[in-house]
């Protein structure tokens, strides 16, 4: 069981299953929203993400088409990415907010066309 929280601690959540797919997303929207080189998201069934507190603090931003990005309205932590029409039952959680250590190193890099040039990314899978 994984648990996580936002920076201010108002929003807490737990994952009721092992995340299915984890990716470092280098798209420009993730860079902007996270203020970082990339965002790391884990996919899981919507029903397996349970907010334990602070759900009313969540603010939704519609970044493109059906995609909703949710963040804490108090501290700004990015938490959830959802609304994909291809995967309506799925959501993604920003695993930088996990309090439980995540140890799987099978993380794929996506949208690397827009990867920032200043990122020195040391992945065990890559030279
Ligand atoms: Zn917060
Ligand atoms: Zn992205």
Short mmCIF file of C-alpha atoms and ligand atoms in Angstrom, two decimals:
data_model
loop_
_atom_site.label_atom_id
_atom_site.label_comp_id
_atom_site.label_asym_id
_atom_site.label_seq_id
_atom_site.Cartn_x
_atom_site.Cartn_y
_atom_site.Cartn_z
CA UNK A 1 0.00 0.00 0.00
CA UNK A 2 1.41 3.35 -1.06
CA UNK A 3 0.62 6.62 0.67
CA UNK A 4 1.32 10.15 -0.45
CA UNK A 5 0.62 13.78 0.34
CA UNK A 6 1.02 17.29 -1.04
CA UNK A 7 3.63 19.79 0.16
CA UNK A 8 1.41 21.41 2.80
CA UNK A 9 0.00 18.07 3.94
CA UNK A 10 -3.67 18.99 3.48
CA UNK A 11 -4.19 16.45 0.70
CA UNK A 12 -3.33 12.84 1.52
CA UNK A 13 -4.05 9.74 -0.51
CA UNK A 14 -3.37 6.07 -0.79
CA UNK A 15 -2.97 3.70 -3.72
CA UNK A 16 -4.84 0.44 -3.37
CA UNK A 17 -2.85 -1.37 -6.04
CA UNK A 18 0.67 -1.46 -7.39
CA UNK A 19 1.02 1.23 -10.09
CA UNK A 20 0.80 -0.38 -13.53
CA UNK A 21 2.98 1.86 -15.60
CA UNK A 22 5.34 4.60 -14.48
CA UNK A 23 6.77 7.17 -16.84
CA UNK A 24 8.93 10.27 -16.80
CA UNK A 25 6.95 12.65 -19.01
CA UNK A 26 9.06 15.27 -20.76
CA UNK A 27 6.16 17.04 -22.51
CA UNK A 28 6.13 20.82 -22.28
CA UNK A 29 2.87 20.85 -20.33
CA UNK A 30 4.32 18.67 -17.57
CA UNK A 31 7.44 20.84 -17.51
CA UNK A 32 5.33 23.97 -17.07
CA UNK A 33 2.97 22.53 -14.53
CA UNK A 34 5.66 20.94 -12.37
CA UNK A 35 8.24 23.69 -12.91
CA UNK A 36 10.68 20.88 -13.50
CA UNK A 37 12.55 19.02 -16.23
CA UNK A 38 9.90 16.30 -16.31
CA UNK A 39 7.02 14.83 -14.34
CA UNK A 40 6.87 11.26 -13.12
CA UNK A 41 3.43 9.71 -13.21
CA UNK A 42 2.17 6.28 -12.26
CA UNK A 43 -0.98 4.88 -13.84
CA UNK A 44 -3.57 3.05 -11.85
CA UNK A 45 -7.29 2.37 -11.92
CA UNK A 46 -9.31 5.38 -10.75
CA UNK A 47 -10.96 3.22 -8.14
CA UNK A 48 -7.55 2.38 -6.67
CA UNK A 49 -6.72 6.01 -5.87
CA UNK A 50 -8.35 7.02 -2.64
CA UNK A 51 -8.07 10.49 -1.15
CA UNK A 52 -7.84 10.27 2.64
CA UNK A 53 -8.00 13.99 3.35
CA UNK A 54 -8.10 17.37 1.67
CA UNK A 55 -10.06 16.35 -1.41
CA UNK A 56 -11.84 19.73 -1.22
CA UNK A 57 -8.45 21.46 -1.62
CA UNK A 58 -7.94 19.93 -5.05
CA UNK A 59 -8.13 22.33 -7.97
CA UNK A 60 -8.66 20.98 -11.48
CA UNK A 61 -7.05 22.53 -14.53
CA UNK A 62 -8.12 21.44 -17.98
CA UNK A 63 -4.77 21.45 -19.83
CA UNK A 64 -5.86 19.99 -23.18
CA UNK A 65 -8.96 18.35 -24.66
CA UNK A 66 -10.32 16.11 -21.94
CA UNK A 67 -7.18 16.09 -19.79
CA UNK A 68 -7.54 17.32 -16.23
CA UNK A 69 -4.57 18.11 -14.01
CA UNK A 70 -5.32 18.30 -10.30
CA UNK A 71 -3.21 20.15 -7.77
CA UNK A 72 -3.47 21.31 -4.18
CA UNK A 73 -5.06 24.77 -4.10
CA UNK A 74 -3.10 25.67 -1.00
CA UNK A 75 0.49 24.65 -1.83
CA UNK A 76 0.35 23.93 -5.57
CA UNK A 77 1.61 20.34 -5.50
CA UNK A 78 0.75 18.50 -8.69
CA UNK A 79 -1.07 15.33 -7.82
CA UNK A 80 -3.25 13.82 -10.49
CA UNK A 81 -3.50 13.65 -14.27
CA UNK A 82 -6.69 12.12 -15.65
CA UNK A 83 -9.36 12.27 -18.32
CA UNK A 84 -7.70 10.36 -21.14
CA UNK A 85 -10.42 9.31 -23.57
CA UNK A 86 -8.43 6.20 -24.46
CA UNK A 87 -8.27 5.06 -20.85
CA UNK A 88 -11.42 6.35 -19.14
CA UNK A 89 -11.09 4.09 -16.10
CA UNK A 90 -7.50 5.08 -15.43
CA UNK A 91 -5.78 7.96 -13.72
CA UNK A 92 -2.18 8.92 -13.01
CA UNK A 93 -0.61 10.12 -9.81
CA UNK A 94 2.54 12.26 -9.62
CA UNK A 95 4.78 9.92 -7.65
CA UNK A 96 7.04 12.73 -6.47
CA UNK A 97 4.31 13.20 -3.85
CA UNK A 98 4.60 9.65 -2.48
CA UNK A 99 5.62 9.27 1.15
CA UNK A 100 6.08 5.52 0.72
CA UNK A 101 9.34 4.84 -1.14
CA UNK A 102 8.79 3.67 -4.70
CA UNK A 103 11.54 1.26 -5.70
CA UNK A 104 10.65 -0.03 -9.15
CA UNK A 105 13.23 1.15 -11.67
CA UNK A 106 11.27 0.14 -14.78
CA UNK A 107 10.35 3.70 -15.62
CA UNK A 108 10.00 4.72 -19.24
CA UNK A 109 10.79 8.15 -20.66
CA UNK A 110 8.05 9.62 -22.85
CA UNK A 111 7.83 12.76 -25.00
CA UNK A 112 11.62 12.90 -25.07
CA UNK A 113 11.50 15.14 -28.16
CA UNK A 114 10.95 18.02 -25.78
CA UNK A 115 13.41 16.84 -23.13
CA UNK A 116 15.34 19.83 -21.77
CA UNK A 117 18.99 20.05 -22.75
CA UNK A 118 20.14 20.77 -19.19
CA UNK A 119 18.89 17.50 -17.79
CA UNK A 120 21.52 14.97 -16.87
CA UNK A 121 19.34 11.97 -16.51
CA UNK A 122 21.00 8.92 -15.04
CA UNK A 123 18.79 5.94 -15.52
CA UNK A 124 20.00 2.44 -14.67
CA UNK A 125 18.56 1.25 -18.00
CA UNK A 126 20.56 3.64 -20.10
CA UNK A 127 24.16 4.36 -20.80
ZN1 LIG B 1 -1.10 21.15 -0.26
ZN1 LIG B 2 3.52 15.29 -19.85
#
